[in-house]
Short mmCIF file of C-alpha atoms in Angstrom, two decimals:
data_model
loop_
_atom_site.label_atom_id
_atom_site.label_comp_id
_atom_site.label_asym_id
_atom_site.label_seq_id
_atom_site.Cartn_x
_atom_site.Cartn_y
_atom_site.Cartn_z
CA MET A 176 230.18 58.58 119.93
CA GLN A 177 233.17 60.54 118.74
CA GLU A 178 232.28 63.98 117.42
CA PHE A 179 232.35 64.46 113.67
CA SER A 180 233.68 67.93 114.37
CA GLN A 181 237.19 66.69 115.07
CA LEU A 182 239.08 68.31 112.23
CA GLY A 183 242.47 67.23 111.09
CA ARG A 184 242.02 63.49 111.56
CA THR A 185 243.11 61.71 108.39
CA PRO A 186 241.02 58.77 107.23
CA VAL A 187 242.93 55.49 107.00
CA LEU A 188 243.44 54.45 103.35
CA GLY A 189 240.41 56.46 102.31
CA PHE A 190 238.04 54.33 104.35
CA GLY A 191 237.73 56.54 107.41
CA ARG A 192 235.17 59.12 108.26
CA SER A 193 235.17 62.40 106.44
CA TYR A 194 234.99 65.04 109.10
CA VAL A 195 232.90 68.13 108.66
CA CYS A 196 232.92 71.20 110.79
CA PHE A 197 230.11 71.63 113.28
CA HIS A 198 229.41 75.10 114.52
CA HIS A 199 230.09 74.98 118.25
CA ALA A 200 227.36 77.22 119.58
CA ILE A 201 225.78 76.65 122.96
CA ARG A 202 223.21 73.96 122.28
CA MET A 203 219.77 73.79 123.81
CA LEU A 204 219.10 70.07 124.15
CA PHE A 205 215.84 68.58 125.37
CA ASN A 206 217.77 67.30 128.39
CA SER A 207 219.46 70.64 129.15
CA PRO A 208 218.46 73.07 131.92
CA GLU A 209 218.12 75.88 129.35
CA PHE A 210 215.37 74.00 127.55
CA ALA A 211 213.65 72.39 130.53
CA PHE A 212 213.59 75.36 132.88
CA VAL A 213 213.56 78.40 130.57
CA PHE A 214 212.65 77.87 126.92
CA PHE A 215 209.87 75.29 127.16
CA PRO A 216 208.02 76.77 130.18
CA ALA A 217 208.02 80.24 128.59
CA VAL A 218 206.77 78.97 125.23
CA TYR A 219 204.19 76.69 126.82
CA LEU A 220 202.70 79.40 129.02
CA LEU A 221 202.34 81.69 126.00
CA PHE A 222 200.83 78.82 124.04
CA ARG A 223 198.19 78.12 126.70
CA PHE A 224 197.31 81.80 126.78
CA LEU A 225 196.99 82.19 122.99
CA ALA A 226 195.13 78.88 122.56
CA ARG A 227 192.21 80.41 124.47
CA PHE A 228 191.48 82.71 121.53
CA LYS A 229 190.99 79.73 119.16
CA ARG A 230 192.90 81.45 116.36
CA THR A 231 195.30 79.05 114.67
CA TRP A 232 197.34 81.84 113.10
CA MET A 233 198.18 83.20 116.57
CA VAL A 234 199.36 79.84 117.91
CA ASN A 235 201.15 78.98 114.67
CA SER A 236 202.97 82.31 114.74
CA LEU A 237 204.10 81.65 118.30
CA LEU A 238 205.35 78.16 117.43
CA VAL A 239 207.17 79.44 114.34
CA GLY A 240 208.87 82.16 116.36
CA ALA A 241 209.80 79.69 119.09
CA SER A 242 211.11 77.19 116.52
CA LEU A 243 213.28 79.77 114.76
CA ALA A 244 214.64 80.96 118.12
CA PHE A 245 215.34 77.34 119.09
CA TYR A 246 217.29 76.76 115.87
CA ALA A 247 219.14 80.07 116.05
CA TYR A 248 220.21 79.29 119.62
CA TRP A 249 221.93 76.22 118.23
CA MET A 250 223.41 77.70 115.09
CA PRO A 251 222.66 81.37 114.32
CA SER A 252 224.70 81.33 111.11
CA ALA A 253 222.58 78.50 109.66
CA LEU A 254 219.23 80.20 110.26
CA ILE A 255 219.55 82.14 107.00
CA LEU A 256 220.29 78.88 105.18
CA LEU A 257 217.23 77.21 106.72
CA LEU A 258 214.95 80.11 105.79
CA GLY A 259 216.43 80.26 102.29
CA SER A 260 215.73 76.56 101.82
CA ILE A 261 212.16 77.03 103.00
CA LEU A 262 211.50 79.99 100.67
CA PHE A 263 213.01 78.14 97.70
CA ASN A 264 210.94 75.01 98.30
CA TYR A 265 207.76 76.96 99.01
CA PHE A 266 208.15 78.85 95.74
CA CYS A 267 208.73 75.59 93.84
CA GLY A 268 205.73 74.09 95.62
CA LEU A 269 203.48 76.96 94.55
CA ARG A 270 204.61 76.63 90.94
CA ILE A 271 204.00 72.87 91.07
CA LEU A 272 200.49 73.36 92.49
CA ALA A 273 199.70 75.98 89.84
CA ALA A 274 200.89 73.68 87.07
CA THR A 275 198.96 70.63 88.30
CA GLN A 276 195.77 72.62 88.86
CA ALA A 277 196.04 73.98 85.32
CA GLY A 278 196.53 70.48 83.96
CA ASN A 279 200.12 71.15 82.93
CA SER A 280 203.26 69.15 83.63
CA ALA A 281 205.14 70.13 86.78
CA ARG A 282 208.20 67.96 86.14
CA GLY A 283 210.48 70.91 85.54
CA TRP A 284 209.62 72.53 88.85
CA VAL A 285 209.90 69.21 90.70
CA ALA A 286 213.31 68.62 89.15
CA LEU A 287 214.44 72.13 90.06
CA GLY A 288 213.30 71.76 93.66
CA VAL A 289 214.71 68.28 94.24
CA ILE A 290 218.02 69.05 92.52
CA GLY A 291 218.31 72.27 94.52
CA ASP A 292 217.69 70.41 97.78
CA LEU A 293 220.18 67.67 96.95
CA ALA A 294 222.75 70.23 95.83
CA LEU A 295 222.44 72.03 99.15
CA LEU A 296 222.84 68.75 101.02
CA SER A 297 225.79 67.71 98.84
CA VAL A 298 227.72 70.93 99.33
CA PHE A 299 227.34 71.12 103.08
CA LYS A 300 227.46 67.43 103.94
CA TYR A 301 229.39 65.58 101.23
CA ALA A 302 231.84 67.97 99.53
CA GLY A 303 234.69 67.12 101.90
CA PHE A 304 233.96 63.39 101.71
CA PHE A 305 234.03 63.31 97.91
CA ALA A 306 237.20 65.41 97.71
CA GLN A 307 238.99 63.21 100.26
CA SER A 308 237.84 60.03 98.50
CA VAL A 309 239.14 61.25 95.12
CA ASN A 310 242.45 62.16 96.74
CA ASP A 311 242.77 58.71 98.33
CA VAL A 312 241.85 56.76 95.19
CA PHE A 313 243.88 58.75 92.66
CA GLY A 314 246.62 60.13 94.89
CA LEU A 315 245.67 63.72 94.16
CA GLY A 316 246.01 66.77 96.34
CA ILE A 317 242.62 68.40 95.90
CA PRO A 318 242.00 70.75 98.84
CA VAL A 319 239.46 69.21 101.19
CA PRO A 320 236.90 71.85 102.17
CA HIS A 321 235.92 72.10 105.82
CA ILE A 322 232.35 73.34 105.56
CA PHE A 323 230.16 73.73 108.63
CA LEU A 324 227.27 71.29 108.69
CA PRO A 325 223.94 72.97 109.47
CA ILE A 326 222.14 71.14 112.25
CA GLY A 327 219.17 69.11 111.04
CA ILE A 328 219.87 69.64 107.32
CA SER A 329 219.21 65.99 106.46
CA PHE A 330 215.82 66.07 108.17
CA PHE A 331 214.45 69.35 106.82
CA THR A 332 215.75 68.53 103.32
CA PHE A 333 213.99 65.15 103.13
CA THR A 334 210.83 66.65 104.63
CA GLN A 335 210.66 69.23 101.83
CA ILE A 336 211.56 66.80 99.04
CA ALA A 337 208.59 64.64 100.03
CA PHE A 338 206.35 67.71 99.92
CA LEU A 339 207.43 68.64 96.38
CA VAL A 340 207.01 65.10 95.04
CA ASP A 341 203.56 64.74 96.58
CA ALA A 342 202.51 68.17 95.32
CA ALA A 343 203.29 67.02 91.78
CA ALA A 344 201.32 63.82 92.40
CA GLY A 345 198.24 65.82 93.34
CA LYS A 346 198.38 64.92 97.02
CA VAL A 347 198.64 68.58 98.11
CA LYS A 348 195.59 70.75 97.45
CA ASN A 349 196.72 74.06 98.94
CA CYS A 350 199.62 75.46 100.86
CA HIS A 351 199.53 78.44 103.21
CA PHE A 352 202.93 79.88 103.98
CA LEU A 353 202.58 80.08 107.76
CA GLU A 354 201.52 76.44 108.00
CA TYR A 355 204.32 75.37 105.64
CA LEU A 356 206.86 77.35 107.64
CA LEU A 357 205.72 75.67 110.85
CA PHE A 358 205.64 72.25 109.16
CA VAL A 359 209.35 72.51 108.30
CA THR A 360 210.66 74.34 111.38
CA TYR A 361 208.51 72.83 114.16
CA PHE A 362 211.10 72.60 116.93
CA PRO A 363 210.30 69.19 118.49
CA HIS A 364 211.33 67.48 115.23
CA LEU A 365 213.67 70.02 113.60
CA ILE A 366 217.04 68.84 114.89
CA ALA A 367 216.78 65.03 114.74
CA GLY A 368 213.41 64.10 113.31
CA PRO A 369 211.18 62.30 112.88
CA ILE A 370 210.97 63.13 109.18
CA LEU A 371 207.52 64.67 108.89
CA HIS A 372 204.94 64.18 106.18
CA HIS A 373 202.84 67.16 105.14
CA GLY A 374 199.72 64.99 104.95
CA GLU A 375 200.00 64.20 108.66
CA MET A 376 201.10 67.61 109.92
CA MET A 377 199.69 70.52 107.92
CA PRO A 378 196.01 69.61 108.51
CA GLN A 379 196.74 69.66 112.25
CA PHE A 380 198.25 73.15 112.05
CA ALA A 381 195.17 74.38 110.17
CA THR A 382 192.64 73.06 112.71
CA PRO A 383 191.75 75.04 115.87
CA GLU A 384 190.70 71.80 117.57
CA THR A 385 194.36 70.68 117.54
CA TYR A 386 195.29 73.25 120.15
CA ARG A 387 192.41 72.45 122.51
CA VAL A 388 194.58 70.22 124.66
CA ARG A 389 192.72 67.48 126.51
CA GLY A 390 193.53 65.48 129.60
CA GLU A 391 194.55 62.27 127.83
CA VAL A 392 196.87 64.25 125.55
CA ILE A 393 198.53 66.06 128.46
CA ALA A 394 198.94 62.78 130.35
CA ALA A 395 200.40 60.87 127.40
CA GLY A 396 202.74 63.74 126.52
CA ALA A 397 204.08 64.07 130.06
CA ALA A 398 204.60 60.31 130.34
CA LEU A 399 206.50 60.18 127.04
CA VAL A 400 208.77 63.09 127.98
CA ALA A 401 209.63 61.45 131.30
CA MET A 402 210.21 58.07 129.65
CA GLY A 403 212.38 59.60 126.94
CA LEU A 404 214.52 61.46 129.46
CA LEU A 405 215.06 58.30 131.48
CA LYS A 406 216.03 56.39 128.33
CA LYS A 407 218.60 59.01 127.41
CA VAL A 408 220.03 60.04 130.78
CA VAL A 409 219.90 56.76 132.69
CA LEU A 410 220.00 53.96 130.10
CA SER A 411 221.84 55.33 127.06
CA ASP A 412 224.32 57.55 128.90
CA GLY A 413 224.73 54.81 131.50
CA ILE A 414 225.86 52.16 129.03
CA GLN A 415 227.87 54.54 126.82
CA PRO A 416 231.18 53.94 128.69
CA TYR A 417 230.89 50.21 128.00
CA ALA A 418 230.60 50.78 124.26
CA ALA A 419 233.37 53.38 124.38
CA LEU A 420 235.76 50.83 125.87
CA LEU A 421 235.67 48.92 122.60
CA PHE A 422 235.26 51.70 120.03
CA ASP A 423 237.10 54.67 121.51
CA HIS A 424 240.00 52.97 123.27
CA GLU A 425 240.55 50.53 120.42
CA TYR A 426 241.53 47.07 121.61
CA ALA A 427 244.70 45.80 119.94
CA ALA A 428 243.11 42.39 119.23
CA PRO A 429 239.67 42.11 120.86
CA ASN A 430 238.50 38.59 121.63
CA ALA A 431 234.99 37.34 120.93
CA ILE A 432 233.53 38.18 124.36
CA VAL A 433 234.93 41.73 124.35
CA SER A 434 233.87 42.36 120.74
CA TRP A 435 230.32 41.05 121.09
CA MET A 436 229.59 42.70 124.43
CA GLY A 437 231.00 46.05 123.28
CA ALA A 438 228.98 45.89 120.06
CA ILE A 439 225.82 44.93 121.97
CA ALA A 440 226.44 47.81 124.37
CA TYR A 441 226.59 50.27 121.47
CA SER A 442 223.47 48.77 119.90
CA LEU A 443 221.61 49.44 123.15
CA GLN A 444 223.17 52.89 123.61
CA LEU A 445 222.05 53.96 120.14
CA TYR A 446 218.54 52.56 120.57
CA PHE A 447 217.87 54.17 123.94
CA ASP A 448 219.47 57.44 122.82
CA PHE A 449 217.51 57.82 119.59
CA SER A 450 214.23 56.34 120.81
CA GLY A 451 214.58 58.48 123.94
CA TYR A 452 214.88 61.60 121.80
CA SER A 453 211.93 60.49 119.68
CA ASP A 454 209.80 59.88 122.77
CA MET A 455 210.61 63.36 124.03
CA ALA A 456 209.84 64.91 120.64
CA VAL A 457 206.46 63.15 120.47
CA GLY A 458 205.71 63.96 124.11
CA ILE A 459 206.64 67.64 123.89
CA SER A 460 204.56 67.97 120.74
CA LEU A 461 201.58 66.28 122.40
CA LEU A 462 201.67 68.91 125.13
CA PHE A 463 200.86 71.39 122.36
CA GLY A 464 198.17 69.06 121.03
CA VAL A 465 200.15 68.17 117.89
CA ARG A 466 200.70 64.49 117.12
CA LEU A 467 204.06 63.47 115.67
CA PRO A 468 204.59 59.97 114.26
CA PHE A 469 206.33 57.44 116.47
CA ASN A 470 209.76 56.53 115.14
CA PHE A 471 210.36 53.22 116.95
CA ASN A 472 208.30 50.13 117.67
CA SER A 473 210.58 47.73 119.60
CA PRO A 474 212.97 47.05 116.68
CA TYR A 475 215.05 44.59 118.69
CA LYS A 476 212.05 42.25 118.87
CA SER A 477 212.27 41.69 115.11
CA VAL A 478 212.67 38.18 113.73
CA ASN A 479 213.81 39.30 110.26
CA ILE A 480 215.40 42.35 108.64
CA VAL A 481 212.25 43.45 106.82
CA GLU A 482 210.47 43.59 110.18
CA PHE A 483 213.42 45.43 111.70
CA TRP A 484 213.08 48.22 109.15
CA ARG A 485 209.36 48.44 109.82
CA ARG A 486 210.19 49.08 113.47
CA TRP A 487 213.47 51.07 113.37
CA HIS A 488 213.58 54.79 112.41
CA ILE A 489 210.15 54.36 110.87
CA SER A 490 209.97 57.83 109.31
CA LEU A 491 213.28 57.33 107.45
CA SER A 492 212.47 53.79 106.29
CA SER A 493 209.07 55.01 105.07
CA PHE A 494 210.71 57.87 103.16
CA LEU A 495 213.29 55.56 101.57
CA ARG A 496 210.55 53.13 100.55
CA ASP A 497 208.06 55.68 99.21
CA TYR A 498 210.36 58.23 97.57
CA LEU A 499 213.42 56.22 96.55
CA TYR A 500 212.85 52.46 96.35
CA ILE A 501 209.46 52.75 94.61
CA ALA A 502 210.76 55.58 92.40
CA LEU A 503 213.59 53.28 91.27
CA GLY A 504 211.03 50.68 90.23
CA GLY A 505 210.63 48.75 93.45
CA ASN A 506 209.85 45.11 92.72
CA ARG A 507 208.05 45.79 89.44
CA ARG A 508 210.93 44.98 87.06
CA GLY A 509 212.02 41.52 88.03
CA LYS A 510 213.99 39.93 90.83
CA ALA A 511 217.45 41.16 89.80
CA ARG A 512 216.28 44.77 89.51
CA ARG A 513 214.45 44.45 92.81
CA TYR A 514 217.64 43.37 94.59
CA PHE A 515 219.62 46.15 92.93
CA ASN A 516 217.03 48.70 94.05
CA LEU A 517 217.16 47.38 97.61
CA VAL A 518 220.94 47.65 97.84
CA LEU A 519 221.08 51.10 96.20
CA THR A 520 218.32 52.40 98.47
CA MET A 521 220.08 51.20 101.60
CA VAL A 522 223.50 52.50 100.49
CA LEU A 523 221.97 55.93 99.92
CA GLY A 524 220.23 55.58 103.28
CA GLY A 525 223.63 54.92 104.81
CA LEU A 526 225.09 58.02 103.15
CA TRP A 527 222.14 60.04 104.47
CA HIS A 528 223.49 59.35 107.96
CA GLY A 529 226.93 60.72 107.21
CA ALA A 530 229.71 61.28 104.70
CA ALA A 531 231.87 58.26 105.47
CA TRP A 532 232.68 54.85 104.01
CA THR A 533 231.60 53.25 107.26
CA PHE A 534 228.03 54.39 106.59
CA VAL A 535 228.26 53.14 102.99
CA VAL A 536 229.27 49.69 104.26
CA TRP A 537 226.51 49.77 106.89
CA GLY A 538 223.93 50.56 104.21
CA ALA A 539 225.32 47.92 101.84
CA LEU A 540 225.14 45.30 104.58
CA HIS A 541 221.49 46.07 105.22
CA GLY A 542 220.83 45.96 101.48
CA ALA A 543 222.41 42.51 101.37
CA TYR A 544 220.42 41.45 104.43
CA LEU A 545 217.18 42.49 102.72
CA MET A 546 218.13 40.53 99.61
CA VAL A 547 218.71 37.41 101.71
CA ASN A 548 215.47 38.01 103.61
CA HIS A 549 213.40 38.21 100.42
CA ALA A 550 215.18 35.20 98.88
CA TRP A 551 214.56 33.15 102.04
CA LYS A 552 210.89 34.14 102.11
CA ALA A 553 210.55 33.07 98.47
CA ALA A 554 212.19 29.74 99.31
CA LYS A 555 209.86 29.18 102.28
CA ASP A 556 206.85 29.90 100.06
CA GLY A 557 208.24 27.63 97.34
CA VAL A 558 210.61 24.68 97.61
CA LEU A 559 210.59 24.70 101.42
CA LYS A 560 206.81 24.90 101.77
CA PRO A 561 206.56 21.30 103.07
CA LEU A 562 208.56 22.50 106.11
CA ALA A 563 205.94 25.13 106.99
CA PRO A 564 205.08 23.47 110.34
CA LEU A 565 208.74 23.77 111.37
CA PHE A 566 208.80 27.47 110.52
CA ALA A 567 205.78 28.00 112.79
CA THR A 568 207.53 26.64 115.90
CA ARG A 569 208.81 28.74 118.78
CA GLY A 570 212.29 27.28 118.31
CA TYR A 571 212.45 28.60 114.75
CA ALA A 572 211.24 32.03 115.92
CA VAL A 573 214.01 32.17 118.54
CA LEU A 574 216.63 31.13 115.99
CA ALA A 575 215.33 33.72 113.50
CA TRP A 576 215.52 36.41 116.20
CA LEU A 577 219.10 35.45 117.10
CA VAL A 578 220.25 35.52 113.47
CA THR A 579 218.51 38.86 112.87
CA MET A 580 220.00 40.48 115.95
CA ALA A 581 223.48 39.15 115.14
CA ALA A 582 223.25 40.66 111.65
CA VAL A 583 222.00 44.01 112.98
CA ILE A 584 224.73 44.19 115.65
CA VAL A 585 227.50 43.39 113.15
CA ALA A 586 226.23 46.22 110.95
CA TRP A 587 226.17 48.61 113.93
CA VAL A 588 229.93 48.03 114.31
CA PHE A 589 230.48 49.81 110.98
CA PHE A 590 227.94 52.49 111.90
CA ARG A 591 229.89 53.31 115.08
CA ALA A 592 233.54 52.72 114.13
CA THR A 593 235.61 55.66 112.90
CA SER A 594 237.05 53.67 109.97
CA VAL A 595 236.33 50.52 108.01
CA GLU A 596 239.66 49.08 109.18
CA ILE A 597 238.76 49.42 112.85
CA ALA A 598 235.32 47.94 112.18
CA LEU A 599 236.80 44.96 110.36
CA GLY A 600 239.16 44.37 113.29
CA ILE A 601 236.21 44.24 115.67
CA VAL A 602 234.24 41.95 113.34
CA ARG A 603 237.22 39.61 113.16
CA GLY A 604 237.20 39.56 116.95
CA MET A 605 233.47 38.76 116.93
CA ALA A 606 234.22 35.82 114.63
CA GLY A 607 236.71 34.45 117.17
CA ALA A 608 239.90 35.26 115.26
CA ASN A 609 241.50 36.47 118.51
CA GLY A 610 240.13 33.75 120.74
CA LEU A 611 236.98 33.40 122.80
CA GLY A 612 238.20 35.20 125.93
CA SER A 613 236.35 35.25 129.22
CA LEU A 614 233.56 37.32 130.73
CA ALA A 615 236.07 39.01 133.02
CA ASP A 616 237.86 40.49 129.99
CA TYR A 617 234.90 42.75 129.21
CA GLY A 618 235.95 46.15 130.54
CA ARG A 619 239.38 45.28 131.92
CA CYS A 620 241.63 48.29 131.47
CA ASP A 621 244.80 46.20 131.22
CA TYR A 622 243.37 44.54 128.14
CA LEU A 623 243.26 47.85 126.31
CA GLN A 624 245.82 49.24 123.95
CA ALA A 625 245.23 52.72 125.33
CA CYS A 626 243.62 52.82 128.76
CA VAL A 627 244.59 56.19 130.21
CA ASP A 628 241.04 57.53 130.00
CA ALA A 629 239.20 54.23 130.39
CA PRO A 630 236.37 54.46 132.94
CA ALA A 631 236.55 52.32 136.05
CA VAL A 632 234.12 49.61 135.08
CA GLY A 633 234.59 45.89 135.32
CA GLY A 634 233.64 42.68 133.56
CA LEU A 635 230.81 40.86 135.32
CA ARG A 636 229.07 44.06 136.42
CA GLN A 637 229.12 45.31 132.84
CA ILE A 638 227.78 42.01 131.57
CA GLY A 639 224.86 42.22 133.99
CA ILE A 640 224.00 45.81 133.11
CA THR A 641 224.25 45.13 129.38
CA LEU A 642 221.96 42.11 129.64
CA LEU A 643 219.50 44.08 131.80
CA LEU A 644 219.23 46.81 129.18
CA GLY A 645 218.82 44.16 126.52
CA PHE A 646 215.92 42.69 128.50
CA ILE A 647 214.31 46.15 128.74
CA ALA A 648 214.64 46.69 124.98
CA VAL A 649 213.25 43.27 124.06
CA ALA A 650 210.78 42.27 126.77
CA LEU A 651 209.16 45.41 128.22
CA PRO A 652 206.31 47.44 126.65
CA ASN A 653 207.43 50.17 124.28
CA SER A 654 206.44 53.82 124.01
CA ILE A 655 203.58 53.15 121.59
CA THR A 656 202.03 50.59 123.94
CA ILE A 657 202.44 52.79 127.01
CA SER A 658 201.08 55.95 125.37
CA LYS A 659 198.11 53.99 124.01
CA TYR A 660 197.43 52.63 127.49
CA VAL A 661 197.61 56.11 129.03
CA SER A 662 195.33 57.56 126.35
CA GLU A 663 192.76 54.81 126.88
CA ARG A 664 192.86 55.25 130.64
CA PHE A 665 192.29 58.98 130.22
CA ALA A 666 189.80 58.72 127.37
CA GLY A 667 186.93 61.13 127.81
CA VAL A 668 188.85 63.39 130.19
CA ARG A 669 188.14 66.69 128.50
CA ASP A 670 189.62 68.94 131.16
CA ALA A 671 193.39 69.18 130.79
CA MET A 672 193.62 70.02 134.48
CA SER A 673 191.51 67.11 135.72
CA TRP A 674 192.82 65.38 138.82
CA ARG A 675 193.86 62.28 136.87
CA ALA A 676 195.83 64.26 134.31
CA ALA A 677 197.30 66.42 137.06
CA ALA A 678 198.35 63.30 138.99
CA LEU A 679 200.25 61.82 136.05
CA VAL A 680 201.83 65.15 135.18
CA GLY A 681 202.73 65.57 138.84
CA ALA A 682 204.43 62.17 138.81
CA SER A 683 206.26 62.90 135.55
CA VAL A 684 207.62 66.33 136.48
CA PRO A 685 209.92 65.12 139.31
CA ILE A 686 211.29 62.43 136.99
CA CYS A 687 212.04 65.05 134.36
CA VAL A 688 213.63 67.41 136.88
CA PHE A 689 215.75 64.57 138.27
CA ALA A 690 216.91 63.56 134.77
CA VAL A 691 217.77 67.13 133.79
CA LEU A 692 219.66 67.77 137.03
CA LEU A 693 221.53 64.48 136.62
CA THR A 694 222.44 65.52 133.08
CA SER A 695 223.59 68.92 134.30
CA ALA A 696 225.77 67.34 136.99
CA ARG A 697 227.43 64.98 134.48
CA GLY A 698 227.67 67.53 131.72
CA VAL A 699 225.00 67.66 129.02
CA SER A 700 225.58 64.90 126.44
CA GLU A 701 224.30 65.28 122.91
CA PHE A 702 221.94 62.89 121.22
CA ILE A 703 223.77 60.71 118.70
CA TYR A 704 221.45 61.51 115.80
CA PHE A 705 222.09 65.25 116.18
CA ASN A 706 225.25 64.52 114.17
CA PHE A 707 223.24 63.36 111.17
#
């Protein structure tokens, strides 16, 4: 995926991406040698030592210090901003708790906190986008600010907004600063999620039992880290050149085969990249005894868009549902208002990913998909109810899956393309406007408009690899299933160093070392969602 940090690129007709400035510090990725061989082993050894004392404040202090060091290693200049955001929200949270416990209204403090969070996000993430859009629409010359984008700002902002809203709703009884600080900064999730919920996390940080790591937890954590690394380094990075052929080298007039296969390749690249990161985040956290929520549940098995959003980026879709869609009225004010709320929620969800019209279109498409999904469900339950036996057949399920995946893949084109114009050109190719083409066209350098840097990959081999990764995403067990299986197999193993736990850890470590060394040899590639 092209870096958002490329300054000086002018959006086409106001529909391109608004570029913001990323601070180019040395980055400690989960798949980097710095993290795997230095940072994590040092922190984990200290953790195991302090956990023996069964004092949560000692372990929490270590994890806070490690998390702040992890963030500062990425972006030292943004650490002050992160801490300022935490102090501001914690203060608002205390005032909200005091008001609710006294039986007074806390709306003013909630409004102050949420507006402050959104203002911070708007300045650092959207100021340049809005200025450029106004210039394009009205032909003005407003200076476009190039403001550095703090890493993880979208994630820690949403995490804290949810806390403030729930505090006002009486769902937060108390809030100790050290636990709140760890809740926001906890390094496995800080950079790219999942978006955490205080109700799931803060009780864990307050319980000494959390840090008494057991055999099944060690085993599941090690397996998830190894699986996540393989997803990222082997599968996602492996198929990335195939997607780049379509999106980065920009076919002059891509035919249907080239357009569909390139779009499918990106859909798989994004899934294995983001789910790989999420697996590693959950696995690393499990090694400390802390359970993070899973963010993916085989989304490409979905047979409708509603199901897709129950399986894809689960923490974000849950946040959008609970704190935006329901707050707007949900489905309580009639069908028209329900559809409006769906589209608005998804458009804002698109903007959450980035300041660009491509993300707006992506969100609007998913809003439209959800409208169609709900309308179709109403029709099946109403006028089409006599056809219920047909809807229960395997053939209908396959057709529903194909339609759902086609819709998702078309939307991913806008998510990935650097401008709406380029995305529309690819979609026209997918519709056959430039001919069907042949399988051999997929990856042929002479078919490209600009092929100087095109990797040496070729048609049929690419087709086979793309289809293989599609089979893995759709047919094989996912991380939730595998971790559940491992936990059940190791249930009752109280000793973290039992032979069974040690055997699985021993099998996982070489896989992790291999993946990290392979990454180091290629050059460490960032996770796509680090840009959001």
